[in-house]
Amino acid sequence: ILIFMFPETSAFISTFKVARDLLSRGHTVIYVTVPDFMPFIKREGFDARIIFADKYPAGTFTKIFIPGSESLVEHKGTVKAG
C-alpha cells in the first residue's frame, strides 16, 4: 500500500495509526514523499521512497517543524512557508 500526500507534518501524523494497523495485518506500507520528510517517516518505523527530489531537493521546505528533528528545515528558495 502506497501512501502519498501533501508534504506536511500533520498530514503524515494523521496516517500513522492506520499505517500501523495495516502493517499489523500483514500489508506492506510504503510512504512516498519529498526528501525533507524521509527522516521523519523513517523515525516512525515506516518504509519510504523519495519522489520529486529534482523539484523539491532536501531543504526546500522552510520553517516546517518536523517532530524529533533538532532544528527547522533550512530554506533554499523553492517554496515559501506560510
XYZ file of N, CA and C in Angstrom:
246
model
N 0.861 -1.162 0.000
C 0.000 0.000 0.000
C 0.906 1.223 0.000
N 0.731 2.095 -0.988
C 1.484 3.344 -1.047
C 0.672 4.459 -0.414
N 1.331 5.262 0.398
C 0.688 6.429 0.991
C 1.416 7.661 0.468
N 0.672 8.526 -0.174
C 1.218 9.752 -0.742
C 0.297 10.899 -0.396
N 0.851 11.999 0.074
C 0.036 13.155 0.435
C 0.861 14.428 0.355
N 0.210 15.536 0.573
C 0.915 16.813 0.624
C 1.972 16.735 1.709
N 3.194 17.193 1.425
C 4.263 17.089 2.419
C 4.084 18.085 3.560
N 3.379 17.644 4.573
C 3.092 18.467 5.741
C 3.068 17.544 6.948
N 3.725 17.925 8.000
C 3.867 17.064 9.167
C 2.536 16.522 9.660
N 1.544 17.381 9.823
C 0.257 16.917 10.365
C -0.427 15.921 9.436
N -0.205 16.043 8.145
C -0.789 15.090 7.201
C -0.212 13.699 7.430
N 1.096 13.633 7.639
C 1.715 12.337 7.892
C 1.271 11.761 9.227
N 1.285 12.581 10.261
C 0.913 12.106 11.594
C -0.479 11.490 11.587
N -1.385 12.094 10.842
C -2.766 11.597 10.823
C -2.895 10.219 10.173
N -1.870 9.762 9.470
C -1.941 8.449 8.808
C -1.207 7.347 9.562
N -0.410 7.690 10.555
C 0.437 6.687 11.186
C -0.334 5.560 11.866
N -1.435 5.852 12.519
C -2.201 4.790 13.177
C -2.742 3.804 12.148
N -3.319 4.315 11.084
C -3.852 3.434 10.039
C -2.724 2.604 9.424
N -1.589 3.256 9.175
C -0.455 2.541 8.590
C 0.026 1.430 9.521
N 0.085 1.706 10.813
C 0.498 0.667 11.768
C -0.506 -0.480 11.792
N -1.779 -0.160 11.747
C -2.808 -1.205 11.704
C -2.659 -2.075 10.453
N -2.399 -1.436 9.326
C -2.199 -2.182 8.081
C -0.974 -3.098 8.177
N 0.114 -2.582 8.742
C 1.312 -3.404 8.925
C 1.029 -4.607 9.819
N 0.276 -4.383 10.893
C -0.020 -5.476 11.824
C -0.885 -6.553 11.184
N -1.565 -6.219 10.111
C -2.409 -7.180 9.387
C -1.667 -7.827 8.216
N -0.358 -7.533 8.139
C 0.444 -8.189 7.132
C 0.637 -7.446 5.825
N 0.113 -6.249 5.722
C 0.287 -5.457 4.499
C 1.668 -4.798 4.486
N 2.147 -4.510 3.310
C 3.353 -3.719 3.142
C 2.911 -2.278 2.943
N 3.448 -1.378 3.745
C 3.090 0.035 3.669
C 4.341 0.830 3.316
N 4.249 1.627 2.273
C 5.365 2.459 1.843
C 4.866 3.887 1.655
N 5.532 4.810 2.322
C 5.231 6.227 2.120
C 6.045 6.733 0.934
N 5.446 7.613 0.165
C 6.111 8.255 -0.967
C 6.154 9.741 -0.633
N 7.373 10.323 -0.599
C 7.491 11.692 -0.097
C 8.693 12.425 -0.691
N 8.768 13.694 -0.387
C 9.912 14.520 -0.788
C 11.034 14.298 0.232
N 12.277 14.620 -0.118
C 13.412 14.317 0.755
C 13.318 14.850 2.188
N 12.767 16.036 2.403
C 12.728 16.614 3.746
C 11.978 15.751 4.759
N 11.027 14.960 4.312
C 10.205 14.182 5.231
C 10.651 12.734 5.391
N 11.646 12.323 4.634
C 12.135 10.949 4.718
C 12.609 10.586 6.129
N 13.454 11.392 6.788
C 13.907 11.021 8.140
C 12.750 10.916 9.140
N 11.784 11.803 9.039
C 10.624 11.799 9.929
C 9.846 10.493 9.790
N 9.594 10.083 8.572
C 8.842 8.849 8.317
C 9.642 7.632 8.770
N 10.930 7.624 8.488
C 11.787 6.509 8.895
C 11.850 6.387 10.426
N 11.903 7.535 11.132
C 11.920 7.507 12.601
C 10.663 6.871 13.167
N 9.571 6.968 12.436
C 8.315 6.350 12.873
C 8.275 4.862 12.545
N 9.321 4.378 11.864
C 9.432 2.952 11.595
C 8.839 2.488 10.275
N 8.561 3.424 9.374
C 7.954 3.060 8.092
C 8.969 3.097 6.963
N 8.694 2.306 5.946
C 9.487 2.340 4.724
C 9.028 3.555 3.918
N 9.934 4.133 3.151
C 9.575 5.312 2.355
C 10.432 5.378 1.103
N 9.897 6.014 0.097
C 10.603 6.250 -1.162
C 10.537 7.742 -1.470
N 11.623 8.274 -1.993
C 11.676 9.695 -2.342
C 11.203 9.890 -3.776
N 10.374 10.913 -3.953
C 9.970 11.344 -5.294
C 10.165 12.852 -5.385
N 10.202 13.346 -6.598
C 10.309 14.782 -6.868
C 11.546 15.425 -6.247
N 12.614 14.646 -6.045
C 13.830 15.202 -5.448
C 14.447 16.286 -6.320
N 14.256 16.185 -7.625
C 14.792 17.212 -8.520
C 14.004 18.513 -8.394
N 12.724 18.417 -8.120
C 11.850 19.582 -7.994
C 11.892 20.165 -6.583
N 11.973 19.299 -5.570
C 11.972 19.703 -4.169
C 13.139 19.039 -3.431
N 14.370 19.475 -3.698
C 15.520 18.852 -3.034
C 15.487 19.097 -1.517
N 16.282 18.313 -0.806
C 16.349 18.469 0.645
C 16.586 19.932 1.009
N 15.820 20.424 1.962
C 15.942 21.802 2.399
C 14.961 22.747 1.742
N 14.130 22.239 0.841
C 13.174 23.087 0.127
C 12.138 23.704 1.056
N 11.635 22.906 1.967
C 10.567 23.392 2.841
C 11.160 24.112 4.038
N 10.760 25.347 4.215
C 11.343 26.176 5.259
C 10.399 26.308 6.452
N 11.010 26.325 7.614
C 10.268 26.552 8.852
C 9.116 25.577 9.041
N 9.309 24.367 8.581
C 8.339 23.310 8.837
C 8.936 22.474 9.947
N 8.293 22.464 11.078
C 8.820 21.708 12.197
C 8.535 20.236 11.982
N 9.583 19.451 12.009
C 9.448 18.010 11.883
C 9.753 17.418 13.252
N 8.743 16.815 13.901
C 8.947 16.280 15.250
C 10.181 15.382 15.328
N 10.944 15.582 16.368
C 12.134 14.775 16.574
C 13.374 15.352 15.918
N 13.195 16.360 15.097
C 14.370 16.967 14.473
C 14.947 17.979 15.453
N 16.208 18.264 15.284
C 16.860 19.186 16.197
C 16.723 20.632 15.760
N 16.310 20.839 14.535
C 16.188 22.208 14.044
C 15.123 22.276 12.964
N 14.875 23.472 12.524
C 13.937 23.663 11.430
C 14.641 23.393 10.114
N 13.886 23.037 9.116
C 14.454 22.789 7.803
C 14.901 24.118 7.204
N 16.076 24.156 6.630
C 16.598 25.380 6.012
C 15.890 25.675 4.704
N 15.751 26.938 4.368
C 15.080 27.362 3.141
C 16.070 27.461 1.994
N 15.684 26.915 0.831
C 16.529 27.034 -0.358
C 15.829 27.836 -1.436
N 14.677 28.427 -1.139
C 14.046 29.333 -2.067
C 12.994 28.760 -2.988
N 12.699 27.469 -2.917
C 11.740 26.892 -3.844
C 10.300 27.097 -3.369
N 10.069 26.909 -2.076
C 8.724 27.027 -1.517
C 8.794 27.927 -0.303
N 7.865 28.838 -0.183
C 7.805 29.725 0.980
C 6.733 29.212 1.915
N 7.117 28.960 3.160
C 6.149 28.501 4.151
C 5.308 29.664 4.612
N 4.060 29.381 4.923
C 3.141 30.439 5.333
C 3.106 30.713 6.769
